[in-house]
């Protein structure tokens, strides 16, 4: 209030309104989309195979013994841990035609597991167990990469799946 009297009424210009309305509508729309996908559509982490105390991965089965285990004819399970900056195991060997289920988690920070030629693409989050199953039909070497930036030597974090020709 000034000596000169009433404050003039606020004027909202059309072009201001054109910015204000979307800046309200967009976050509300995103929140609605998030709510629908999280609770309505049941979209969640790549897999909810379970949880593990991130500081006790090395003592918790199956991650206390990372490696490849045959679970049936042509069926394998890989317990895999990620840590800066390596996978354990770093090399996985299976015969061609195998179905391989990866159970994987991280011992420290967020890592990823990407096997481009086998349609494996999961984040490895501390505390979360990722489970992904794939089939290796063709013999050869399949590179597996960490594809989440995890620090200074992130680019050195890779391993391979060696698929051996059936005899
Ligand atoms: Cu591990 Cu990037």
Tab-separated table of N, CA and C and ligand atoms in Angstrom:
chain	number	residue	atom	x	y	z
A	1	UNK	N	0.847	-1.196	0.000
A	1	UNK	CA	0.000	0.000	0.000
A	1	UNK	C	0.878	1.239	0.000
A	2	UNK	N	0.616	2.099	-0.917
A	2	UNK	CA	1.379	3.342	-0.988
A	2	UNK	C	0.452	4.504	-0.647
A	3	UNK	N	1.090	5.657	-0.503
A	3	UNK	CA	0.291	6.844	-0.207
A	3	UNK	C	-0.660	7.145	-1.346
A	4	UNK	N	-0.245	6.672	-2.520
A	4	UNK	CA	-1.073	7.024	-3.669
A	4	UNK	C	-2.349	6.183	-3.758
A	5	UNK	N	-2.474	5.173	-2.873
A	5	UNK	CA	-3.750	4.480	-2.827
A	5	UNK	C	-3.674	3.021	-3.185
A	6	UNK	N	-4.721	2.480	-3.706
A	6	UNK	CA	-4.876	1.051	-3.995
A	6	UNK	C	-3.806	0.552	-4.964
A	7	UNK	N	-3.367	-0.691	-4.722
A	7	UNK	CA	-2.463	-1.341	-5.662
A	7	UNK	C	-3.275	-1.725	-6.904
A	8	UNK	N	-2.711	-1.561	-8.067
A	8	UNK	CA	-3.494	-1.935	-9.249
A	8	UNK	C	-3.742	-3.442	-9.266
A	9	UNK	N	-4.857	-3.884	-9.801
A	9	UNK	CA	-5.122	-5.334	-9.839
A	9	UNK	C	-4.080	-6.049	-10.700
A	10	UNK	N	-3.738	-7.274	-10.289
A	10	UNK	CA	-2.739	-8.051	-11.033
A	10	UNK	C	-3.280	-8.378	-12.419
A	11	UNK	N	-2.421	-8.172	-13.396
A	11	UNK	CA	-2.825	-8.519	-14.756
A	11	UNK	C	-2.034	-9.744	-15.189
A	12	UNK	N	-2.702	-10.791	-15.598
A	12	UNK	CA	-2.011	-11.951	-16.162
A	12	UNK	C	-2.197	-11.887	-17.669
A	13	UNK	N	-1.062	-11.716	-18.329
A	13	UNK	CA	-1.168	-11.615	-19.773
A	13	UNK	C	-1.333	-12.996	-20.393
A	14	UNK	N	-1.849	-13.023	-21.562
A	14	UNK	CA	-2.127	-14.292	-22.234
A	14	UNK	C	-0.857	-15.121	-22.410
A	15	UNK	N	0.253	-14.419	-22.783
A	15	UNK	CA	1.479	-15.195	-23.007
A	15	UNK	C	2.040	-15.747	-21.704
A	16	UNK	N	1.774	-15.048	-20.585
A	16	UNK	CA	2.177	-15.603	-19.287
A	16	UNK	C	1.368	-16.864	-18.976
A	17	UNK	N	0.096	-16.747	-19.253
A	17	UNK	CA	-0.801	-17.869	-19.019
A	17	UNK	C	-0.388	-19.079	-19.852
A	18	UNK	N	0.077	-18.781	-21.063
A	18	UNK	CA	0.496	-19.854	-21.967
A	18	UNK	C	1.697	-20.614	-21.396
A	19	UNK	N	2.487	-19.981	-20.538
A	19	UNK	CA	3.598	-20.675	-19.872
A	19	UNK	C	3.158	-21.293	-18.544
A	20	UNK	N	2.329	-20.556	-17.824
A	20	UNK	CA	1.940	-21.013	-16.480
A	20	UNK	C	1.138	-22.317	-16.550
A	21	UNK	N	0.165	-22.349	-17.427
A	21	UNK	CA	-0.713	-23.532	-17.462
A	21	UNK	C	0.043	-24.817	-17.801
A	22	UNK	N	0.867	-24.828	-18.868
A	22	UNK	CA	1.620	-26.078	-19.123
A	22	UNK	C	2.562	-26.438	-17.983
A	23	UNK	N	3.151	-25.425	-17.317
A	23	UNK	CA	4.102	-25.756	-16.255
A	23	UNK	C	3.396	-26.336	-15.036
A	24	UNK	N	2.113	-26.156	-14.954
A	24	UNK	CA	1.338	-26.853	-13.923
A	24	UNK	C	0.853	-28.193	-14.469
A	25	UNK	N	0.383	-28.159	-15.708
A	25	UNK	CA	-0.224	-29.368	-16.285
A	25	UNK	C	0.803	-30.481	-16.510
A	26	UNK	N	2.017	-30.128	-16.916
A	26	UNK	CA	3.020	-31.154	-17.227
A	26	UNK	C	3.403	-31.967	-15.982
A	27	UNK	N	3.791	-31.314	-14.844
A	27	UNK	CA	4.098	-32.130	-13.661
A	27	UNK	C	2.913	-32.958	-13.176
A	28	UNK	N	1.714	-32.388	-13.268
A	28	UNK	CA	0.538	-33.155	-12.840
A	28	UNK	C	0.349	-34.362	-13.759
A	29	UNK	N	0.550	-34.145	-15.046
A	29	UNK	CA	0.437	-35.239	-16.005
A	29	UNK	C	1.475	-36.319	-15.752
A	30	UNK	N	2.718	-35.903	-15.449
A	30	UNK	CA	3.780	-36.869	-15.187
A	30	UNK	C	3.491	-37.660	-13.923
A	31	UNK	N	3.014	-36.966	-12.906
A	31	UNK	CA	2.675	-37.633	-11.645
A	31	UNK	C	1.568	-38.649	-11.868
A	32	UNK	N	0.599	-38.269	-12.679
A	32	UNK	CA	-0.503	-39.190	-12.989
A	32	UNK	C	0.034	-40.406	-13.734
A	33	UNK	N	0.921	-40.171	-14.708
A	33	UNK	CA	1.496	-41.277	-15.474
A	33	UNK	C	2.283	-42.209	-14.553
A	34	UNK	N	3.042	-41.611	-13.629
A	34	UNK	CA	3.843	-42.391	-12.678
A	34	UNK	C	2.939	-43.237	-11.794
A	35	UNK	N	1.872	-42.636	-11.305
A	35	UNK	CA	0.940	-43.345	-10.428
A	35	UNK	C	0.296	-44.514	-11.170
A	36	UNK	N	-0.126	-44.241	-12.393
A	36	UNK	CA	-0.794	-45.297	-13.171
A	36	UNK	C	0.173	-46.438	-13.462
A	37	UNK	N	1.408	-46.109	-13.894
A	37	UNK	CA	2.353	-47.177	-14.252
A	37	UNK	C	2.821	-47.940	-13.016
A	38	UNK	N	3.006	-47.239	-11.897
A	38	UNK	CA	3.521	-47.910	-10.698
A	38	UNK	C	2.457	-48.783	-10.043
A	39	UNK	N	1.244	-48.269	-9.947
A	39	UNK	CA	0.230	-49.003	-9.183
A	39	UNK	C	-0.826	-49.654	-10.064
A	40	UNK	N	-1.080	-49.065	-11.207
A	40	UNK	CA	-2.126	-49.586	-12.074
A	40	UNK	C	-1.608	-50.648	-13.018
A	41	UNK	N	-0.538	-50.322	-13.759
A	41	UNK	CA	-0.048	-51.227	-14.789
A	41	UNK	C	0.919	-52.272	-14.233
A	42	UNK	N	1.291	-52.137	-12.957
A	42	UNK	CA	2.185	-53.119	-12.346
A	42	UNK	C	3.590	-53.101	-12.914
A	43	UNK	N	4.032	-51.952	-13.416
A	43	UNK	CA	5.399	-51.853	-13.931
A	43	UNK	C	6.337	-51.631	-12.741
A	44	UNK	N	7.411	-52.405	-12.699
A	44	UNK	CA	8.307	-52.291	-11.556
A	44	UNK	C	9.740	-52.542	-12.010
A	45	UNK	N	10.624	-52.736	-11.068
A	45	UNK	CA	12.019	-53.023	-11.366
A	45	UNK	C	12.119	-54.206	-12.331
A	46	UNK	N	13.217	-54.267	-13.115
A	46	UNK	CA	13.345	-55.309	-14.130
A	46	UNK	C	12.972	-56.695	-13.601
A	47	UNK	N	13.296	-56.960	-12.382
A	47	UNK	CA	12.823	-58.206	-11.812
A	47	UNK	C	12.791	-58.058	-10.309
A	48	UNK	N	11.865	-58.738	-9.712
A	48	UNK	CA	11.788	-58.705	-8.260
A	48	UNK	C	12.066	-60.102	-7.751
A	49	UNK	N	13.255	-60.562	-8.044
A	49	UNK	CA	13.619	-61.922	-7.668
A	49	UNK	C	13.926	-62.000	-6.185
A	50	UNK	N	14.050	-60.858	-5.549
A	50	UNK	CA	14.322	-60.877	-4.128
A	50	UNK	C	15.247	-59.756	-3.738
A	51	UNK	N	15.573	-59.737	-2.478
A	51	UNK	CA	16.435	-58.692	-1.959
A	51	UNK	C	17.560	-59.331	-1.178
A	52	UNK	N	18.607	-58.556	-1.029
A	52	UNK	CA	19.761	-59.044	-0.280
A	52	UNK	C	20.343	-57.824	0.434
A	53	UNK	N	20.854	-58.047	1.630
A	53	UNK	CA	21.464	-56.931	2.351
A	53	UNK	C	22.746	-56.560	1.608
A	54	UNK	N	22.835	-55.338	1.076
A	54	UNK	CA	23.945	-55.018	0.170
A	54	UNK	C	25.326	-55.173	0.795
A	55	UNK	N	25.424	-55.018	2.117
A	55	UNK	CA	26.738	-55.146	2.756
A	55	UNK	C	27.090	-56.602	3.055
A	56	UNK	N	26.145	-57.527	2.834
A	56	UNK	CA	26.382	-58.928	3.177
A	56	UNK	C	26.264	-59.852	1.971
A	57	UNK	N	26.435	-59.289	0.772
A	57	UNK	CA	26.289	-60.084	-0.457
A	57	UNK	C	27.254	-61.267	-0.452
A	58	UNK	N	28.491	-61.016	-0.035
A	58	UNK	CA	29.522	-62.062	-0.087
A	58	UNK	C	29.214	-63.228	0.842
A	59	UNK	N	28.362	-63.014	1.840
A	59	UNK	CA	28.015	-64.099	2.771
A	59	UNK	C	26.675	-64.734	2.461
A	60	UNK	N	25.948	-64.148	1.485
A	60	UNK	CA	24.581	-64.601	1.231
A	60	UNK	C	24.528	-65.510	0.007
A	61	UNK	N	23.925	-66.684	0.164
A	61	UNK	CA	23.736	-67.590	-0.973
A	61	UNK	C	22.742	-66.975	-1.951
A	62	UNK	N	22.904	-67.152	-3.280
A	62	UNK	CA	23.979	-67.915	-3.921
A	62	UNK	C	25.226	-67.073	-4.197
A	63	UNK	N	25.250	-65.835	-3.705
A	63	UNK	CA	26.335	-64.925	-4.094
A	63	UNK	C	27.621	-65.163	-3.309
A	64	UNK	N	27.540	-66.059	-2.301
A	64	UNK	CA	28.762	-66.404	-1.572
A	64	UNK	C	29.659	-67.286	-2.442
A	65	UNK	N	29.070	-67.887	-3.492
A	65	UNK	CA	29.866	-68.698	-4.421
A	65	UNK	C	29.463	-68.352	-5.850
A	66	UNK	N	29.910	-67.193	-6.352
A	66	UNK	CA	29.512	-66.801	-7.708
A	66	UNK	C	30.036	-67.817	-8.721
A	67	UNK	N	29.229	-68.102	-9.700
A	67	UNK	CA	29.665	-69.063	-10.707
A	67	UNK	C	28.489	-69.674	-11.439
A	68	UNK	N	28.823	-70.645	-12.279
A	68	UNK	CA	27.829	-71.310	-13.122
A	68	UNK	C	27.475	-72.659	-12.503
A	69	UNK	N	26.203	-72.945	-12.492
A	69	UNK	CA	25.734	-74.196	-11.909
A	69	UNK	C	24.716	-74.802	-12.867
A	70	UNK	N	24.870	-76.111	-13.143
A	70	UNK	CA	23.885	-76.759	-14.005
A	70	UNK	C	22.680	-77.153	-13.166
A	71	UNK	N	21.496	-76.799	-13.641
A	71	UNK	CA	20.295	-77.089	-12.863
A	71	UNK	C	19.422	-78.143	-13.543
A	72	UNK	N	19.813	-78.549	-14.744
A	72	UNK	CA	19.037	-79.550	-15.471
A	72	UNK	C	19.663	-79.731	-16.831
A	73	UNK	N	19.095	-80.604	-17.669
A	73	UNK	CA	19.657	-80.782	-19.009
A	73	UNK	C	19.537	-79.492	-19.823
A	74	UNK	N	20.668	-78.928	-20.192
A	74	UNK	CA	20.665	-77.681	-20.962
A	74	UNK	C	20.245	-76.467	-20.177
A	75	UNK	N	20.175	-76.604	-18.857
A	75	UNK	CA	19.737	-75.489	-18.004
A	75	UNK	C	20.870	-75.103	-17.058
A	76	UNK	N	21.137	-73.823	-17.028
A	76	UNK	CA	22.212	-73.341	-16.153
A	76	UNK	C	21.741	-72.132	-15.376
A	77	UNK	N	22.342	-71.980	-14.191
A	77	UNK	CA	22.069	-70.796	-13.396
A	77	UNK	C	23.405	-70.141	-13.066
A	78	UNK	N	23.452	-68.846	-13.244
A	78	UNK	CA	24.676	-68.114	-12.947
A	78	UNK	C	24.409	-67.171	-11.786
A	79	UNK	N	25.143	-67.373	-10.701
A	79	UNK	CA	25.120	-66.401	-9.611
A	79	UNK	C	26.214	-65.399	-9.921
A	80	UNK	N	25.838	-64.159	-10.114
A	80	UNK	CA	26.791	-63.162	-10.593
A	80	UNK	C	26.778	-61.941	-9.684
A	81	UNK	N	27.948	-61.503	-9.298
A	81	UNK	CA	28.026	-60.266	-8.523
A	81	UNK	C	28.797	-59.226	-9.320
A	82	UNK	N	28.399	-57.993	-9.101
A	82	UNK	CA	29.077	-56.869	-9.732
A	82	UNK	C	29.683	-56.020	-8.636
A	83	UNK	N	30.875	-55.552	-8.893
A	83	UNK	CA	31.528	-54.652	-7.955
A	83	UNK	C	32.482	-53.789	-8.750
A	84	UNK	N	32.934	-52.687	-8.140
A	84	UNK	CA	33.846	-51.851	-8.891
A	84	UNK	C	35.184	-52.578	-9.034
A	85	UNK	N	35.646	-52.899	-10.256
A	85	UNK	CA	35.007	-52.750	-11.542
A	85	UNK	C	35.107	-54.072	-12.257
A	86	UNK	N	34.365	-55.027	-11.756
A	86	UNK	CA	34.435	-56.364	-12.329
A	86	UNK	C	33.173	-57.145	-12.038
A	87	UNK	N	32.945	-58.130	-12.883
A	87	UNK	CA	31.904	-59.110	-12.609
A	87	UNK	C	32.571	-60.341	-12.023
A	88	UNK	N	31.857	-61.032	-11.157
A	88	UNK	CA	32.296	-62.357	-10.725
A	88	UNK	C	31.127	-63.298	-10.942
A	89	UNK	N	31.290	-64.340	-11.752
A	89	UNK	CA	32.461	-64.652	-12.569
A	89	UNK	C	32.584	-63.703	-13.759
A	90	UNK	N	33.817	-63.581	-14.212
A	90	UNK	CA	34.094	-62.672	-15.319
A	90	UNK	C	33.998	-63.390	-16.658
A	91	UNK	N	34.077	-64.717	-16.579
A	91	UNK	CA	33.922	-65.523	-17.793
A	91	UNK	C	32.993	-66.683	-17.473
A	92	UNK	N	31.991	-66.844	-18.312
A	92	UNK	CA	30.986	-67.879	-18.096
A	92	UNK	C	31.038	-68.817	-19.292
A	93	UNK	N	31.110	-70.121	-19.030
A	93	UNK	CA	31.160	-71.083	-20.135
A	93	UNK	C	29.935	-71.991	-20.088
A	94	UNK	N	29.229	-72.050	-21.186
A	94	UNK	CA	28.087	-72.963	-21.299
A	94	UNK	C	28.089	-73.564	-22.705
A	95	UNK	N	27.504	-74.758	-22.859
A	95	UNK	CA	27.402	-75.330	-24.204
A	95	UNK	C	26.300	-74.645	-25.013
A	96	UNK	N	26.453	-74.694	-26.319
A	96	UNK	CA	25.439	-74.098	-27.193
A	96	UNK	C	24.085	-74.755	-26.944
A	97	UNK	N	23.049	-73.970	-27.041
A	97	UNK	CA	21.704	-74.480	-26.817
A	97	UNK	C	21.259	-74.402	-25.371
A	98	UNK	N	22.083	-73.760	-24.532
A	98	UNK	CA	21.753	-73.687	-23.112
A	98	UNK	C	20.783	-72.556	-22.816
A	99	UNK	N	19.940	-72.819	-21.841
A	99	UNK	CA	19.126	-71.762	-21.264
A	99	UNK	C	19.789	-71.351	-19.960
A	100	UNK	N	20.086	-70.081	-19.860
A	100	UNK	CA	20.851	-69.604	-18.714
A	100	UNK	C	20.050	-68.556	-17.948
A	101	UNK	N	19.918	-68.791	-16.663
A	101	UNK	CA	19.260	-67.815	-15.797
A	101	UNK	C	20.323	-67.112	-14.961
A	102	UNK	N	20.350	-65.810	-15.087
A	102	UNK	CA	21.277	-65.016	-14.298
A	102	UNK	C	20.566	-64.523	-13.049
A	103	UNK	N	21.208	-64.748	-11.907
A	103	UNK	CA	20.778	-64.114	-10.669
A	103	UNK	C	21.916	-63.179	-10.315
A	104	UNK	N	21.641	-61.897	-10.317
A	104	UNK	CA	22.749	-60.955	-10.209
A	104	UNK	C	22.421	-59.830	-9.252
A	105	UNK	N	23.463	-59.341	-8.611
A	105	UNK	CA	23.302	-58.175	-7.747
A	105	UNK	C	24.620	-57.426	-7.662
A	106	UNK	N	24.572	-56.294	-7.012
A	106	UNK	CA	25.759	-55.467	-6.867
A	106	UNK	C	26.236	-55.482	-5.429
A	107	UNK	N	27.561	-55.421	-5.265
A	107	UNK	CA	28.127	-55.370	-3.918
A	107	UNK	C	28.326	-53.943	-3.438
A	108	UNK	N	28.259	-52.990	-4.374
A	108	UNK	CA	28.540	-51.624	-3.942
A	108	UNK	C	27.597	-50.601	-4.573
A	109	UNK	N	27.929	-50.145	-5.758
A	109	UNK	CA	27.134	-49.083	-6.375
A	109	UNK	C	26.257	-49.677	-7.482
A	110	UNK	N	25.531	-48.820	-8.157
A	110	UNK	CA	24.680	-49.286	-9.251
A	110	UNK	C	25.553	-49.696	-10.439
A	111	UNK	N	25.388	-50.918	-10.882
A	111	UNK	CA	26.035	-51.399	-12.100
A	111	UNK	C	24.954	-51.851	-13.067
A	112	UNK	N	25.385	-52.347	-14.203
A	112	UNK	CA	24.432	-52.889	-15.166
A	112	UNK	C	24.979	-54.184	-15.728
A	113	UNK	N	24.088	-54.950	-16.330
A	113	UNK	CA	24.517	-56.157	-17.028
A	113	UNK	C	23.863	-56.147	-18.401
A	114	UNK	N	24.721	-55.973	-19.391
A	114	UNK	CA	24.238	-55.908	-20.765
A	114	UNK	C	24.963	-56.959	-21.591
A	115	UNK	N	24.198	-57.865	-22.166
A	115	UNK	CA	24.757	-58.819	-23.133
A	115	UNK	C	23.990	-58.576	-24.423
A	116	UNK	N	24.538	-57.709	-25.273
A	116	UNK	CA	23.753	-57.227	-26.412
A	116	UNK	C	23.231	-58.341	-27.309
A	117	UNK	N	24.019	-59.403	-27.519
A	117	UNK	CA	23.591	-60.432	-28.454
A	117	UNK	C	22.724	-61.513	-27.817
A	118	UNK	N	22.384	-61.312	-26.554
A	118	UNK	CA	21.554	-62.327	-25.900
A	118	UNK	C	20.330	-61.703	-25.233
A	119	UNK	N	20.035	-60.473	-25.590
A	119	UNK	CA	18.868	-59.780	-25.051
A	119	UNK	C	18.855	-59.762	-23.524
A	120	UNK	N	20.015	-59.491	-22.936
A	120	UNK	CA	20.088	-59.309	-21.488
A	120	UNK	C	20.413	-57.841	-21.245
A	121	UNK	N	19.598	-57.198	-20.453
A	121	UNK	CA	19.782	-55.779	-20.182
A	121	UNK	C	19.095	-55.450	-18.872
A	122	UNK	N	19.852	-55.505	-17.777
A	122	UNK	CA	19.275	-55.193	-16.465
A	122	UNK	C	20.198	-54.282	-15.673
A	123	UNK	N	19.602	-53.543	-14.803
A	123	UNK	CA	20.379	-52.777	-13.842
A	123	UNK	C	20.661	-53.676	-12.647
A	124	UNK	N	21.833	-53.517	-12.076
A	124	UNK	CA	22.170	-54.251	-10.866
A	124	UNK	C	22.222	-53.240	-9.724
A	125	UNK	N	21.203	-53.285	-8.907
A	125	UNK	CA	21.068	-52.306	-7.837
A	125	UNK	C	21.469	-52.944	-6.519
A	126	UNK	N	22.244	-52.213	-5.700
A	126	UNK	CA	22.580	-52.758	-4.391
A	126	UNK	C	21.294	-53.096	-3.628
A	127	UNK	N	21.226	-54.307	-3.101
A	127	UNK	CA	20.057	-54.694	-2.325
A	127	UNK	C	18.994	-55.417	-3.119
A	128	UNK	N	19.067	-55.325	-4.459
A	128	UNK	CA	18.065	-55.969	-5.293
A	128	UNK	C	18.698	-57.115	-6.068
A	129	UNK	N	17.972	-58.204	-6.179
A	129	UNK	CA	18.448	-59.310	-7.010
A	129	UNK	C	17.747	-59.223	-8.352
A	130	UNK	N	18.527	-59.163	-9.398
A	130	UNK	CA	17.973	-59.154	-10.744
A	130	UNK	C	17.999	-60.585	-11.279
A	131	UNK	N	16.910	-60.956	-11.955
A	131	UNK	CA	16.838	-62.309	-12.511
A	131	UNK	C	16.451	-62.178	-13.970
A	132	UNK	N	17.259	-62.777	-14.823
A	132	UNK	CA	16.950	-62.715	-16.245
A	132	UNK	C	17.384	-64.023	-16.899
A	133	UNK	N	16.534	-64.514	-17.761
A	133	UNK	CA	16.794	-65.805	-18.409
A	133	UNK	C	16.951	-65.601	-19.908
A	134	UNK	N	17.936	-66.248	-20.468
A	134	UNK	CA	18.148	-66.145	-21.904
A	134	UNK	C	18.666	-67.482	-22.438
A	135	UNK	N	18.706	-67.580	-23.758
A	135	UNK	CA	19.154	-68.812	-24.391
A	135	UNK	C	20.342	-68.498	-25.280
A	136	UNK	N	21.350	-69.367	-25.204
A	136	UNK	CA	22.511	-69.188	-26.067
A	136	UNK	C	22.531	-70.323	-27.083
A	137	UNK	N	22.101	-70.033	-28.287
A	137	UNK	CA	22.015	-71.074	-29.309
A	137	UNK	C	23.287	-71.183	-30.133
A	138	UNK	N	23.848	-70.021	-30.487
A	138	UNK	CA	24.998	-70.058	-31.381
A	138	UNK	C	26.302	-70.022	-30.614
A	139	UNK	N	27.221	-70.913	-30.963
A	139	UNK	CA	28.526	-70.907	-30.300
A	139	UNK	C	29.253	-69.590	-30.574
A	140	UNK	N	30.095	-69.209	-29.646
A	140	UNK	CA	30.865	-67.991	-29.840
A	140	UNK	C	31.057	-67.277	-28.523
A	141	UNK	N	31.641	-66.086	-28.622
A	141	UNK	CA	31.863	-65.279	-27.429
A	141	UNK	C	30.867	-64.139	-27.394
A	142	UNK	N	30.205	-64.012	-26.276
A	142	UNK	CA	29.237	-62.950	-26.080
A	142	UNK	C	29.796	-62.006	-25.018
A	143	UNK	N	30.083	-60.791	-25.417
A	143	UNK	CA	30.610	-59.836	-24.444
A	143	UNK	C	29.492	-59.404	-23.504
A	144	UNK	N	29.844	-59.259	-22.233
A	144	UNK	CA	28.871	-58.690	-21.288
A	144	UNK	C	29.493	-57.439	-20.669
A	145	UNK	N	28.709	-56.416	-20.644
A	145	UNK	CA	29.216	-55.109	-20.219
A	145	UNK	C	28.454	-54.594	-19.014
A	146	UNK	N	29.142	-53.761	-18.255
A	146	UNK	CA	28.455	-52.909	-17.292
A	146	UNK	C	28.036	-51.666	-18.068
A	147	UNK	N	26.777	-51.386	-18.076
A	147	UNK	CA	26.303	-50.237	-18.851
A	147	UNK	C	25.650	-49.163	-17.986
A	148	UNK	N	26.036	-49.155	-16.712
A	148	UNK	CA	25.637	-48.032	-15.856
A	148	UNK	C	26.936	-47.427	-15.338
A	149	UNK	N	27.072	-46.125	-15.493
A	149	UNK	CA	28.328	-45.500	-15.080
A	149	UNK	C	28.560	-45.735	-13.587
A	150	UNK	N	29.693	-46.358	-13.256
A	150	UNK	CA	29.920	-46.750	-11.864
A	150	UNK	C	31.259	-46.249	-11.339
A	151	UNK	N	31.829	-45.282	-12.022
A	151	UNK	CA	33.061	-44.716	-11.490
A	151	UNK	C	34.155	-44.660	-12.530
A	152	UNK	N	35.341	-44.337	-12.065
A	152	UNK	CA	36.448	-43.965	-12.937
A	152	UNK	C	36.843	-45.082	-13.919
A	153	UNK	N	36.698	-46.341	-13.506
A	153	UNK	CA	37.098	-47.434	-14.391
A	153	UNK	C	35.891	-48.209	-14.929
A	154	UNK	N	34.786	-47.536	-15.001
A	154	UNK	CA	33.553	-48.143	-15.533
A	154	UNK	C	33.784	-48.827	-16.889
A	155	UNK	N	34.569	-48.148	-17.737
A	155	UNK	CA	34.777	-48.659	-19.096
A	155	UNK	C	35.570	-49.960	-19.129
A	156	UNK	N	36.210	-50.315	-18.015
A	156	UNK	CA	36.992	-51.557	-17.991
A	156	UNK	C	36.160	-52.721	-17.459
A	157	UNK	N	34.935	-52.431	-17.106
A	157	UNK	CA	34.119	-53.449	-16.452
A	157	UNK	C	33.339	-54.247	-17.487
A	158	UNK	N	33.919	-55.352	-17.857
A	158	UNK	CA	33.228	-56.225	-18.805
A	158	UNK	C	33.740	-57.652	-18.647
A	159	UNK	N	32.986	-58.571	-19.171
A	159	UNK	CA	33.369	-59.970	-19.131
A	159	UNK	C	32.810	-60.650	-20.368
A	160	UNK	N	32.770	-61.973	-20.340
A	160	UNK	CA	32.220	-62.630	-21.530
A	160	UNK	C	31.568	-63.954	-21.192
A	161	UNK	N	30.624	-64.314	-22.046
A	161	UNK	CA	30.007	-65.631	-21.986
A	161	UNK	C	30.573	-66.392	-23.180
A	162	UNK	N	31.218	-67.515	-22.893
A	162	UNK	CA	31.749	-68.336	-23.976
A	162	UNK	C	30.793	-69.500	-24.193
A	163	UNK	N	30.205	-69.512	-25.373
A	163	UNK	CA	29.266	-70.583	-25.710
A	163	UNK	C	30.006	-71.587	-26.581
A	164	UNK	N	30.168	-72.783	-26.029
A	164	UNK	CA	30.966	-73.808	-26.700
A	164	UNK	C	30.089	-74.660	-27.613
A	165	UNK	N	30.641	-74.984	-28.755
A	165	UNK	CA	29.902	-75.816	-29.710
A	165	UNK	C	29.597	-77.180	-29.077
A	166	UNK	N	28.393	-77.634	-29.269
A	166	UNK	CA	28.005	-78.938	-28.711
A	166	UNK	C	28.805	-80.034	-29.395
A	167	UNK	N	29.232	-81.026	-28.604
A	167	UNK	CA	30.033	-82.096	-29.193
A	167	UNK	C	29.192	-83.315	-29.486
B	1	LIG	CU1	30.017	-51.162	-13.224
B	1	LIG	CU2	29.863	-49.406	-14.832
